[in-house]
Amino acid sequence: MINIKEDERLSVLNHSCAHLLAQAVKHLYPSAKFWVGPVIEEGFYYDIDLGDEVIKDEDLEKIEKEMKKIAKDGKRIIREEISKEEALARFKDDPYKIDLISRMDEKQTVISCYSQGDFTDLCRGPHVESVKELKYFKLLKFSGAYFKGDSKNKMLQRIYGICFDNEEDLKNHLQELEEAAMRDHRKIGKEQEIFMTHDLVGKGMPLWLPNGAIIRKQLENYIYEKEKKLGYLHVYTPCVGTVDLYKTSGHWDHYQENMFPSMKVDDEEFVLRPMNCPHHMLIYGNKIHSYRDLPIRIGEFATDFRYEASGAVKGLERVRCMCQNDAHLFVTKEQIGDEFKKVVSLILDVYKDFGIKNYKFRLSLRDPSDKEKYFDDDEMWNNAENKLRAVLNDLGCSYHEAIGEAAFYGPKLDVEVKPAVGPEVTLSTCQLDFLLPRRFDLSYIDSNGEKQVPVVLHRAIFGTFDRFTAFIIEELKGVFPLWLAPTQLNVIPVNPLVHGEYASKLKEELQNFDIRVNLDDRNEKLSYRMREAQISKIPYSIIIGDKEIEEDTISYRRYKEPNTHTLPKAEFIKFILDKIENKE
Ligand code: TSB
Ligand code: ZN
């Protein structure tokens, strides 16, 4: 999908369209006041104070109609430069504009305004010459948005829209949006009963339904087996820790705004943990280690809680209660490169298995000129950063470097993906950490019998099961491969009254092989039930009639394929089990 912000012409068009929107709103709601109306990747929006009014679907149509009328009128857009005093006087009745003007740089004595007919807005520009140029636009949606993004402030009405140069581009874009909305994991998640939310549980706290739980369990088994083969040691730890634990790790001082508030129990003060590293540090520290034991890889499917802004939580993709596919790898300085390579190879391996192709590696490095911002050990930084680069080059991964984006404690690699709707998110991550092992006073004995501090790699291949599931639902458009599908086979007796009992026994027999089966013995026409099986995206449908019962065979049809095939029952079971085993 096109990024409007990156295209100069579209950027100007969308910006002018935001003014057109504001003008139309002003006509329809004379007391409306306006905060900001920026261009964004997806078009533009405007944050508007409508008093007590809340925008509804039908209002969008009304506003759009008014925008069309103004555009047809064809007023020129005129730039004017005025002094700060003049601006303060002109916008004196608009507290939002006064807020903007008074926060402008002291040195900025001249302020630009753009007028079109009866509407003037404070703006840096540039704009199109005339509103006549705004022909191919659409208002897309609306939402509430707190003034300055702060939930203590008033809720404004945010209206989103998009504008193009010609009808075809607009049409294509709207079609793409429609297709994206169809893939949205929140829509599919509801239709396929994968997860739900409930106000009584709370925002950003999804409940995984039985179908979602099956998918998650398969993902857990899949990654557990991979990690086990790579020498990971899996642990279970509590999803709370004391405030002192997080003071020791530094999260209390540097990460508290992302944490739930603490709670007192007897004489202890707990927090819901936002990360698992501190627990894993203590596990490492539970024993004395020799250099020969390293790397030590401690893994956990660990539940974490983070405070995410209520406007940011989104289905399974951004939650407040999540389960990380986490591990902390304890290595010597010399092992950084090798271990990092193993992590990146695992990421590539997993993405290949899931057919994930659209992703970007982002290597966050320190800004060497900003010494204050980073853990002070030049040699460590240079050595680590060079090794990370070398590994990525070695594995033929293309990546972009984000200078100055490293954490205080080390460089990191993130894998960014684009969800169906909304901005890019990080899926996998691998972060080097020179500091945390020091804060927990961790060590190993080197070959000279001396104490050394290990380096830690924090890594999550799926990221969280939550975000990964959201992502694959969208990638697969809700059509899961056999091994992941909540229901793998649909058994359909031709006539439930005649073939129902046999079908029911067959279901049990298949279930005994660990195959997930649904029996559709509803009193509906065969054609109707076959169609339903297609809609529900179950990978295989089995049709049981007289012939199949007599000959002990199975007639099956693959999802989306027109032909039915027949196999002896035992062969069919083997065929299906092979496909599950091989994750076809
Ligand atoms: C990898 N301590 C490390 C860990 O050892 C850590 O917590 N890293 S993290 O903060 O980057 O989180 C790991 C992954 O969790 C991210 O890469 C992202 O994929 C996922 N994640 C982060 N926040 C959320 C959220 N609110 N909802 C769903 N998934 C999230
Ligand atoms: Zn960690």
Coordinates of C-alpha atoms and ligand atoms in Angstrom, one line a residue:
M1 CA 0.0 0.0 0.0
I2 CA 1.3 3.5 -0.9
N3 CA 2.9 5.6 1.8
I4 CA 1.3 9.0 1.3
K5 CA 3.9 10.8 3.4
E6 CA 6.7 9.7 1.1
D7 CA 5.1 11.1 -2.1
E8 CA 5.5 14.8 -2.4
R9 CA 2.5 15.5 -4.6
L10 CA 0.2 13.2 -2.6
S11 CA 1.4 14.7 0.6
V12 CA 0.4 18.2 -0.5
L13 CA -2.9 16.9 -1.8
N14 CA -3.7 15.2 1.5
H15 CA -2.7 18.1 3.5
S16 CA -5.0 20.4 1.5
C17 CA -7.7 17.9 1.9
A18 CA -7.4 18.0 5.7
H19 CA -8.1 21.8 5.4
L20 CA -11.0 21.1 3.2
L21 CA -12.4 18.7 5.8
A22 CA -12.0 21.3 8.5
Q23 CA -13.8 23.9 6.4
A24 CA -16.7 21.5 5.8
V25 CA -16.9 20.6 9.5
K26 CA -16.9 24.3 10.4
H27 CA -19.9 24.8 8.0
L28 CA -21.8 22.0 9.6
Y29 CA -20.7 22.6 13.2
P30 CA -20.1 26.3 13.5
S31 CA -18.7 26.0 17.1
A32 CA -16.1 23.4 16.1
K33 CA -12.5 24.0 17.1
F34 CA -9.5 22.5 15.5
W35 CA -6.3 21.0 16.9
V36 CA -4.0 19.5 14.3
G37 CA -4.5 17.9 10.9
P38 CA -1.4 16.1 9.7
V39 CA -0.6 14.0 6.7
I40 CA 0.1 10.4 7.7
E41 CA 1.3 7.3 5.9
E42 CA -2.4 6.3 5.3
G43 CA -3.6 9.8 4.2
F44 CA -4.6 12.5 6.7
Y45 CA -6.6 13.2 9.7
Y46 CA -7.9 16.2 11.7
D47 CA -8.5 16.3 15.4
I48 CA -11.6 18.4 16.1
D49 CA -13.3 19.6 19.2
L50 CA -17.1 19.3 18.6
G51 CA -18.1 20.1 22.1
D52 CA -20.4 17.3 23.3
E53 CA -21.1 16.0 19.8
V54 CA -19.7 12.6 18.8
I55 CA -19.2 11.8 15.1
K56 CA -21.4 9.0 13.7
D57 CA -21.2 7.1 10.4
E58 CA -23.9 9.2 8.7
D59 CA -22.0 12.4 9.7
L60 CA -19.1 11.3 7.6
E61 CA -21.3 11.2 4.5
K62 CA -22.7 14.6 5.3
I63 CA -19.2 16.1 5.8
E64 CA -17.9 14.5 2.6
K65 CA -20.8 16.0 0.7
E66 CA -20.1 19.4 2.1
M67 CA -16.4 18.9 1.1
K68 CA -17.4 18.1 -2.5
K69 CA -19.6 21.3 -2.6
I70 CA -16.7 23.5 -1.4
A71 CA -14.3 21.9 -3.8
K72 CA -16.6 22.5 -6.7
D73 CA -16.9 26.1 -5.7
G74 CA -13.2 26.2 -6.6
K75 CA -11.8 28.9 -4.2
R76 CA -8.2 29.7 -4.5
I77 CA -5.9 28.8 -1.5
I78 CA -4.1 31.9 -0.4
R79 CA -1.0 32.1 1.7
E80 CA -0.5 34.9 4.1
E81 CA 2.3 35.7 6.5
I82 CA 1.4 37.5 9.7
S83 CA 3.2 38.4 12.9
K84 CA 2.8 36.4 16.0
E85 CA 0.8 39.1 17.7
E86 CA -1.6 39.3 14.7
A87 CA -1.9 35.5 14.8
L88 CA -2.7 35.6 18.6
A89 CA -5.4 38.2 17.9
R90 CA -6.9 36.5 14.9
F91 CA -7.2 33.1 16.6
K92 CA -8.1 34.5 20.0
D93 CA -11.3 32.5 20.2
D94 CA -9.6 29.3 19.4
P95 CA -7.7 27.9 22.5
Y96 CA -6.1 25.1 20.4
K97 CA -4.6 27.5 17.9
I98 CA -3.5 29.8 20.7
D99 CA -1.8 26.8 22.2
L100 CA 0.1 26.1 19.0
I101 CA 1.0 29.7 18.4
S102 CA 2.3 30.3 21.9
R103 CA 4.5 27.2 21.7
M104 CA 6.2 28.3 18.5
D105 CA 9.8 29.1 18.6
E106 CA 10.6 32.5 20.1
K107 CA 12.6 33.4 17.0
Q108 CA 9.7 32.6 14.7
T109 CA 8.2 36.0 14.3
V110 CA 6.3 35.4 11.1
I111 CA 3.5 32.8 11.0
S112 CA 1.9 31.5 7.8
C113 CA -1.9 31.1 7.3
Y114 CA -3.8 29.6 4.5
S115 CA -7.2 30.8 3.5
Q116 CA -9.8 29.4 1.2
G117 CA -13.1 31.3 1.0
D118 CA -14.5 31.6 4.4
F119 CA -11.9 29.4 6.1
T120 CA -8.5 30.2 7.4
D121 CA -6.1 27.8 9.1
L122 CA -2.7 28.2 10.7
C123 CA -0.3 26.2 8.6
R124 CA 3.2 25.9 7.3
G125 CA 2.0 24.6 3.9
P126 CA 2.6 24.0 1.1
H127 CA -0.9 23.5 -0.4
V128 CA -2.5 23.0 -3.8
E129 CA -3.4 26.2 -5.7
S130 CA -7.1 25.8 -5.5
V131 CA -9.6 23.5 -3.7
K132 CA -10.7 22.6 -7.2
E133 CA -7.8 20.2 -7.4
L134 CA -9.3 18.2 -4.6
K135 CA -11.6 15.8 -6.5
Y136 CA -10.7 12.3 -5.6
F137 CA -11.0 11.9 -1.9
K138 CA -12.8 9.8 0.7
L139 CA -13.4 10.1 4.4
L140 CA -12.5 6.7 5.8
K141 CA -13.2 6.5 9.5
F142 CA -13.3 8.3 12.8
S143 CA -12.3 7.7 16.4
G144 CA -11.8 9.5 19.7
A145 CA -8.4 10.9 20.3
Y146 CA -7.3 12.6 23.5
F147 CA -5.9 16.1 23.1
K148 CA -2.1 15.7 22.9
G149 CA -2.6 12.0 23.3
D150 CA -3.0 12.3 27.1
S151 CA -5.9 10.5 28.6
K152 CA -6.3 13.2 31.3
N153 CA -7.2 15.7 28.5
K154 CA -10.4 16.2 26.6
M155 CA -11.4 13.6 24.0
L156 CA -11.4 15.1 20.5
Q157 CA -13.0 13.7 17.4
R158 CA -10.4 12.4 14.9
I159 CA -11.6 12.0 11.3
Y160 CA -9.4 10.2 8.8
G161 CA -9.4 10.5 5.0
I162 CA -7.4 10.0 1.9
C163 CA -7.0 12.0 -1.4
F164 CA -5.6 11.1 -4.8
D165 CA -4.9 12.7 -8.1
N166 CA -7.2 10.6 -10.1
E167 CA -10.2 8.4 -9.8
E168 CA -8.4 5.1 -10.6
D169 CA -5.8 5.5 -7.9
L170 CA -8.5 6.2 -5.3
K171 CA -10.6 3.3 -6.5
N172 CA -7.6 0.9 -6.3
H173 CA -6.6 2.2 -2.9
L174 CA -10.2 1.7 -1.5
Q175 CA -10.2 -1.8 -2.9
E176 CA -6.8 -2.5 -1.2
L177 CA -8.2 -1.2 2.0
E178 CA -11.2 -3.4 1.7
E179 CA -9.0 -6.5 1.1
A180 CA -6.9 -5.6 4.1
A181 CA -9.9 -5.2 6.3
M182 CA -11.0 -8.7 5.2
R183 CA -7.6 -10.1 6.4
D184 CA -7.7 -8.1 9.6
H185 CA -7.0 -10.7 12.4
R186 CA -9.6 -9.1 14.6
K187 CA -12.3 -9.9 12.0
I188 CA -11.0 -13.4 11.2
G189 CA -10.3 -14.0 14.9
K190 CA -14.0 -13.4 15.7
E191 CA -15.4 -15.3 12.7
Q192 CA -13.2 -18.3 13.4
E193 CA -13.6 -18.1 17.2
I194 CA -9.9 -17.7 17.8
F195 CA -10.1 -15.1 20.5
M196 CA -12.5 -12.7 22.2
T197 CA -12.3 -9.7 24.5
H198 CA -14.6 -8.7 27.3
D199 CA -14.9 -5.4 29.1
L200 CA -15.1 -7.3 32.4
V201 CA -11.7 -8.7 31.8
G202 CA -10.3 -5.4 30.5
K203 CA -8.7 -3.6 27.6
G204 CA -5.9 -5.4 25.8
M205 CA -6.6 -8.7 27.7
P206 CA -7.8 -11.1 25.0
L207 CA -9.2 -14.5 25.9
W208 CA -8.0 -17.3 23.7
L209 CA -10.9 -19.5 22.7
P210 CA -10.6 -23.2 22.1
N211 CA -9.6 -22.7 18.4
G212 CA -7.0 -20.1 19.3
A213 CA -5.7 -22.3 22.1
I214 CA -5.1 -25.1 19.6
I215 CA -3.2 -22.8 17.3
R216 CA -1.1 -21.5 20.2
K217 CA -0.4 -25.0 21.5
Q218 CA 0.9 -26.0 18.1
L219 CA 3.1 -23.0 18.0
E220 CA 4.4 -23.7 21.4
N221 CA 5.2 -27.4 20.5
Y222 CA 6.8 -26.3 17.2
I223 CA 9.2 -23.7 18.7
Y224 CA 9.8 -25.8 21.8
E225 CA 11.1 -28.7 19.7
K226 CA 13.3 -26.4 17.7
E227 CA 14.8 -24.8 20.8
K228 CA 15.3 -28.1 22.5
K229 CA 17.4 -29.3 19.6
L230 CA 19.4 -26.1 19.8
G231 CA 20.3 -26.8 23.5
Y232 CA 17.8 -24.4 25.2
L233 CA 16.9 -25.2 28.8
H234 CA 13.2 -24.3 29.4
V235 CA 12.0 -23.0 32.8
Y236 CA 8.8 -21.8 34.5
T237 CA 8.9 -18.7 36.6
P238 CA 6.2 -16.6 38.3
C239 CA 4.6 -13.7 36.3
V240 CA 5.2 -11.3 39.3
G241 CA 8.4 -10.2 41.0
T242 CA 9.1 -7.8 43.8
V243 CA 9.7 -4.1 43.2
D244 CA 13.3 -4.8 44.5
L245 CA 13.8 -7.3 41.7
Y246 CA 12.9 -4.6 39.1
K247 CA 15.0 -2.0 41.0
T248 CA 18.0 -4.4 40.7
S249 CA 17.4 -4.9 37.0
G250 CA 16.9 -1.1 36.4
H251 CA 13.3 -1.6 35.0
W252 CA 11.8 0.3 37.9
D253 CA 13.8 3.4 37.0
H254 CA 13.7 3.1 33.3
Y255 CA 10.7 1.2 32.3
Q256 CA 8.1 2.0 34.9
E257 CA 5.8 4.0 32.6
N258 CA 5.2 0.7 30.7
M259 CA 4.4 -1.3 33.9
F260 CA 1.3 -1.9 35.9
P261 CA 1.4 -0.3 39.3
S262 CA 2.7 -2.3 42.2
M263 CA 0.6 -4.1 44.8
K264 CA 1.4 -4.8 48.5
V265 CA 1.0 -8.3 49.9
D266 CA 2.0 -8.7 53.6
D267 CA 5.4 -7.0 53.8
E268 CA 6.3 -7.5 50.1
E269 CA 5.6 -5.2 47.2
F270 CA 5.0 -6.9 43.8
V271 CA 4.7 -5.9 40.2
L272 CA 3.2 -7.8 37.3
R273 CA 6.3 -8.4 35.3
P274 CA 6.8 -6.6 32.0
M275 CA 9.8 -8.8 31.1
N276 CA 11.3 -12.0 32.2
C277 CA 15.0 -11.2 32.1
P278 CA 15.4 -10.6 35.8
H279 CA 14.0 -14.0 36.7
H280 CA 16.3 -15.6 34.2
M281 CA 19.3 -13.7 35.6
L282 CA 18.5 -15.2 39.0
I283 CA 18.3 -18.7 37.5
Y284 CA 21.7 -18.3 35.9
G285 CA 23.1 -16.9 39.2
N286 CA 21.8 -19.9 41.1
K287 CA 24.9 -21.9 40.2
I288 CA 28.6 -21.3 39.6
H289 CA 29.5 -21.6 35.9
S290 CA 32.6 -22.4 34.1
Y291 CA 33.4 -21.0 30.6
R292 CA 33.0 -24.6 29.4
D293 CA 29.2 -24.4 30.3
L294 CA 28.6 -21.4 28.1
P295 CA 26.5 -20.6 26.1
I296 CA 23.7 -21.3 28.6
R297 CA 20.3 -20.7 27.0
I298 CA 17.4 -20.3 29.3
G299 CA 14.0 -20.3 27.6
E300 CA 10.4 -19.7 28.7
F301 CA 7.0 -19.2 27.3
A302 CA 6.4 -16.4 29.8
T303 CA 3.5 -14.2 30.5
D304 CA 4.1 -10.5 30.8
F305 CA 2.0 -7.4 31.5
R306 CA 2.7 -4.1 30.0
Y307 CA 0.9 -0.8 30.2
E308 CA 0.0 0.0 26.5
A309 CA -2.1 3.1 25.9
S310 CA -5.7 2.2 25.5
G311 CA -5.8 3.7 22.0
A312 CA -2.8 1.5 21.0
V313 CA -4.1 -1.9 22.1
K314 CA -5.2 -3.9 19.1
G315 CA -6.6 -7.4 18.9
L316 CA -3.8 -9.9 19.6
E317 CA -1.2 -7.7 18.0
R318 CA -0.8 -5.2 20.8
V319 CA -2.0 -6.4 24.1
R320 CA -1.5 -5.7 27.8
C321 CA -1.1 -9.3 28.8
M322 CA 1.2 -11.3 26.5
C323 CA 3.2 -14.4 26.3
Q324 CA 6.7 -14.1 25.0
N325 CA 8.6 -16.9 23.3
D326 CA 11.5 -15.7 25.3
A327 CA 15.1 -16.8 26.0
H328 CA 18.2 -15.3 27.5
L329 CA 21.5 -16.6 26.2
F330 CA 24.5 -16.3 28.4
V331 CA 27.7 -16.1 26.4
T332 CA 31.4 -15.1 26.6
K333 CA 32.5 -12.1 24.6
E334 CA 34.0 -14.4 22.0
Q335 CA 30.8 -16.3 21.6
I336 CA 28.6 -13.3 20.7
G337 CA 29.0 -13.7 16.9
D338 CA 28.3 -17.5 16.8
E339 CA 25.4 -17.3 19.1
F340 CA 23.9 -14.3 17.3
K341 CA 24.3 -16.3 14.0
K342 CA 22.3 -19.2 15.5
V343 CA 19.5 -16.9 16.5
V344 CA 19.3 -15.2 13.1
S345 CA 19.4 -18.7 11.5
L346 CA 16.5 -19.8 13.7
I347 CA 14.5 -16.7 12.7
L348 CA 15.1 -17.5 9.0
D349 CA 14.2 -21.1 9.5
V350 CA 11.0 -20.3 11.3
Y351 CA 10.0 -17.7 8.7
K352 CA 10.6 -20.2 5.9
D353 CA 8.4 -22.7 7.6
F354 CA 5.6 -20.2 7.9
G355 CA 6.1 -18.8 4.4
I356 CA 6.8 -15.3 5.8
K357 CA 8.5 -13.3 3.1
N358 CA 7.6 -9.7 3.7
Y359 CA 9.8 -8.6 6.6
K360 CA 12.7 -6.2 7.2
F361 CA 15.7 -6.6 9.4
R362 CA 16.5 -3.5 11.4
L363 CA 19.9 -3.3 13.1
S364 CA 19.9 -0.7 15.8
L365 CA 23.4 0.6 16.6
R366 CA 24.7 3.2 19.0
D367 CA 25.6 6.7 17.9
P368 CA 29.3 6.8 18.7
S369 CA 29.2 10.6 19.1
D370 CA 26.6 10.4 21.9
K371 CA 28.7 8.7 24.6
E372 CA 26.3 9.7 27.4
K373 CA 23.5 7.6 25.9
Y374 CA 25.3 4.3 25.9
F375 CA 27.0 1.9 28.2
D376 CA 30.6 2.9 28.4
D377 CA 32.8 0.2 26.8
D378 CA 34.0 1.2 23.4
E379 CA 35.7 -2.0 22.7
M380 CA 32.7 -4.1 23.6
W381 CA 30.4 -2.0 21.4
N382 CA 32.7 -2.0 18.4
N383 CA 33.4 -5.7 18.7
A384 CA 29.7 -6.6 19.1
E385 CA 28.4 -4.3 16.3
N386 CA 31.0 -5.6 13.8
K387 CA 30.1 -9.1 14.7
L388 CA 26.4 -8.5 14.2
R389 CA 27.0 -6.9 10.8
A390 CA 29.3 -9.7 9.8
V391 CA 26.7 -12.4 10.7
L392 CA 23.9 -10.6 8.7
N393 CA 26.2 -10.3 5.7
D394 CA 27.3 -13.9 6.0
L395 CA 23.8 -15.1 6.0
G396 CA 22.9 -12.9 3.1
C397 CA 20.3 -10.9 5.0
S398 CA 19.5 -7.4 3.8
Y399 CA 19.1 -5.0 6.6
H400 CA 19.0 -1.4 7.4
E401 CA 21.1 0.2 10.1
A402 CA 19.4 2.5 12.6
I403 CA 22.2 4.6 14.1
G404 CA 21.5 5.9 17.5
E405 CA 18.5 3.5 18.0
A406 CA 20.4 0.9 20.2
A407 CA 19.4 0.5 23.8
F408 CA 21.7 1.9 26.5
Y409 CA 22.9 -1.6 27.2
G410 CA 23.7 -2.9 23.7
P411 CA 22.9 -3.1 20.0
K412 CA 19.9 -5.1 18.7
L413 CA 18.3 -6.7 15.7
D414 CA 14.5 -6.4 15.1
V415 CA 12.4 -7.9 12.5
E416 CA 9.7 -5.6 11.3
V417 CA 6.5 -6.7 9.6
K418 CA 3.4 -4.9 8.2
P419 CA 0.0 -5.9 9.6
A420 CA -3.1 -5.8 7.3
V421 CA -4.1 -2.6 9.0
G422 CA -1.9 0.0 10.8
P423 CA 1.8 0.7 11.0
E424 CA 4.7 -1.8 11.1
V425 CA 5.4 -3.8 14.2
T426 CA 8.3 -5.8 15.5
L427 CA 8.0 -9.6 15.4
S428 CA 11.3 -11.2 16.3
T429 CA 14.0 -9.5 18.3
C430 CA 17.5 -10.2 19.4
Q431 CA 19.1 -7.7 21.8
L432 CA 22.6 -7.7 23.2
D433 CA 23.1 -6.7 26.8
F434 CA 26.4 -5.8 28.4
L435 CA 24.8 -4.4 31.5
L436 CA 22.1 -6.6 33.0
P437 CA 24.5 -9.4 34.0
R438 CA 26.6 -6.8 35.9
R439 CA 23.5 -5.5 37.7
F440 CA 22.9 -9.1 38.9
D441 CA 26.5 -9.7 39.6
L442 CA 26.7 -12.7 37.3
S443 CA 29.9 -14.4 36.4
Y444 CA 31.7 -17.4 35.0
I445 CA 35.1 -18.7 35.6
D446 CA 37.4 -18.4 32.5
S447 CA 40.1 -20.8 31.4
N448 CA 42.6 -18.9 33.7
G449 CA 40.4 -19.5 36.7
E450 CA 39.4 -15.8 36.7
K451 CA 35.9 -14.4 37.2
Q452 CA 34.4 -12.9 34.1
V453 CA 31.0 -11.3 33.4
P454 CA 28.9 -13.0 30.6
V455 CA 27.1 -11.1 27.9
V456 CA 23.4 -11.7 27.6
L457 CA 21.4 -12.0 24.3
H458 CA 17.7 -11.4 24.9
R459 CA 15.8 -13.0 22.0
A460 CA 12.2 -13.8 21.1
I461 CA 11.6 -15.6 17.8
F462 CA 7.9 -15.3 17.6
G463 CA 8.1 -12.2 19.7
T464 CA 4.9 -13.0 21.6
F465 CA 2.5 -15.8 20.7
D466 CA -0.1 -13.1 20.7
R467 CA 1.5 -10.9 18.0
F468 CA 2.7 -13.9 16.0
T469 CA -0.7 -15.4 15.9
A470 CA -2.2 -12.1 14.8
F471 CA 0.4 -11.9 12.1
I472 CA -0.1 -15.4 10.6
I473 CA -3.8 -15.1 10.7
E474 CA -3.4 -12.1 8.4
E475 CA -0.7 -13.7 6.3
L476 CA -2.7 -16.8 5.8
K477 CA -6.0 -14.9 5.4
G478 CA -7.4 -17.3 8.0
V479 CA -6.6 -20.4 5.9
F480 CA -4.4 -22.5 8.2
P481 CA -2.2 -25.3 7.0
L482 CA -3.3 -28.7 8.1
W483 CA -0.9 -29.0 11.2
L484 CA -2.1 -25.6 12.6
A485 CA -5.8 -25.7 11.7
P486 CA -8.1 -25.9 14.7
T487 CA -10.3 -28.4 12.9
Q488 CA -8.4 -30.5 10.4
L489 CA -11.1 -32.8 9.0
N490 CA -14.8 -32.3 8.5
V491 CA -16.7 -35.6 8.3
I492 CA -19.9 -35.2 6.3
P493 CA -22.3 -38.2 6.2
V494 CA -24.3 -38.0 2.9
N495 CA -27.5 -38.8 4.8
P496 CA -27.1 -38.3 8.6
L497 CA -30.0 -40.7 9.3
V498 CA -28.4 -43.5 7.4
H499 CA -24.7 -42.8 7.5
G500 CA -24.5 -40.8 10.7
E501 CA -23.6 -43.6 13.1
Y502 CA -20.8 -44.8 11.0
A503 CA -19.5 -41.3 10.6
S504 CA -19.6 -40.7 14.3
K505 CA -17.5 -43.9 14.9
L506 CA -15.1 -42.8 12.2
K507 CA -14.7 -39.4 13.9
E508 CA -13.7 -41.2 17.2
E509 CA -11.3 -43.5 15.3
L510 CA -9.6 -40.5 13.7
Q511 CA -9.5 -38.6 17.0
N512 CA -7.6 -41.5 18.5
F513 CA -4.9 -40.7 16.0
D514 CA -4.8 -37.2 17.4
I515 CA -6.5 -35.8 14.3
R516 CA -8.8 -32.8 15.1
V517 CA -12.2 -33.8 13.5
N518 CA -15.6 -32.1 13.2
L519 CA -18.7 -34.2 12.4
D520 CA -21.3 -32.3 10.4
D521 CA -24.4 -34.5 10.8
R522 CA -26.8 -31.6 10.7
N523 CA -30.0 -32.3 9.0
E524 CA -29.1 -30.1 6.0
K525 CA -28.5 -30.9 2.3
L526 CA -25.2 -32.4 1.4
S527 CA -24.4 -29.6 -1.0
Y528 CA -25.1 -27.0 1.7
R529 CA -22.8 -28.8 4.2
M530 CA -20.1 -29.1 1.6
R531 CA -20.4 -25.3 0.9
E532 CA -20.2 -24.6 4.6
A533 CA -17.0 -26.6 4.9
Q534 CA -15.5 -24.4 2.3
I535 CA -16.5 -21.2 4.1
S536 CA -15.1 -22.5 7.4
K537 CA -11.8 -23.2 5.7
I538 CA -11.4 -26.7 7.1
P539 CA -8.4 -28.2 5.2
Y540 CA -10.1 -31.6 4.4
S541 CA -13.7 -32.8 4.0
I542 CA -14.6 -36.4 4.1
I543 CA -17.9 -37.6 2.5
I544 CA -19.4 -40.8 3.9
G545 CA -22.0 -42.6 1.9
D546 CA -23.1 -46.2 1.1
K547 CA -20.0 -46.9 -1.1
E548 CA -17.5 -45.7 1.5
I549 CA -19.1 -47.8 4.2
E550 CA -19.3 -50.9 2.1
E551 CA -15.7 -50.6 0.7
D552 CA -14.1 -49.3 3.9
T553 CA -12.8 -46.3 2.0
I554 CA -12.6 -42.6 2.5
S555 CA -13.6 -40.0 -0.1
Y556 CA -12.0 -36.7 0.6
R557 CA -11.7 -33.3 -0.8
R558 CA -9.0 -30.7 -0.1
Y559 CA -10.1 -27.1 0.7
K560 CA -10.6 -25.1 -2.4
E561 CA -10.0 -28.1 -4.7
P562 CA -12.8 -29.3 -7.0
N563 CA -12.0 -33.0 -7.2
T564 CA -12.8 -35.7 -4.7
H565 CA -10.3 -38.6 -4.2
T566 CA -10.8 -42.0 -2.7
L567 CA -8.4 -44.0 -0.6
P568 CA -8.7 -47.2 1.5
K569 CA -9.3 -45.9 5.1
A570 CA -6.0 -47.1 6.5
E571 CA -4.1 -45.4 3.7
F572 CA -6.0 -42.2 4.1
I573 CA -5.1 -42.1 7.8
K574 CA -1.5 -42.5 7.0
F575 CA -1.7 -39.9 4.2
I576 CA -3.2 -37.3 6.7
L577 CA -0.8 -38.2 9.5
D578 CA 2.2 -37.8 7.1
K579 CA 1.0 -34.4 6.0
I580 CA 0.5 -33.3 9.6
E581 CA 3.9 -34.6 10.6
N582 CA 5.6 -32.9 7.7
K583 CA 3.7 -29.6 8.3
E584 CA 2.6 -29.5 4.7
Ligands
TSB1 C1 13.3 -10.7 24.1 N1 13.5 -8.8 27.4 C2 13.3 -8.9 26.0 C3 13.1 -10.4 25.7 O1 14.1 -11.2 26.3 C4 12.0 -8.2 25.6 O2 11.1 -8.1 26.4 N2 12.0 -7.6 24.4 S1 10.8 -6.8 23.8 O3 10.4 -5.8 24.7 O4 11.2 -6.3 22.5 O5 9.6 -7.7 23.6 C5 9.7 -8.9 22.9 C6 8.7 -9.0 21.8 O6 7.4 -9.0 22.3 C7 8.7 -7.9 20.8 O7 9.7 -8.1 19.8 C8 7.3 -7.9 20.2 O8 7.3 -8.9 19.2 C9 6.5 -8.5 21.4 N3 5.7 -7.5 22.0 C10 6.1 -6.4 22.6 N4 5.1 -5.7 23.1 C11 3.9 -6.3 22.8 C12 2.5 -6.1 23.0 N5 2.1 -5.1 23.7 N6 1.7 -7.0 22.5 C13 2.1 -8.1 21.8 N7 3.4 -8.4 21.6 C14 4.3 -7.5 22.1
ZN2 ZN 14.9 -10.1 28.1

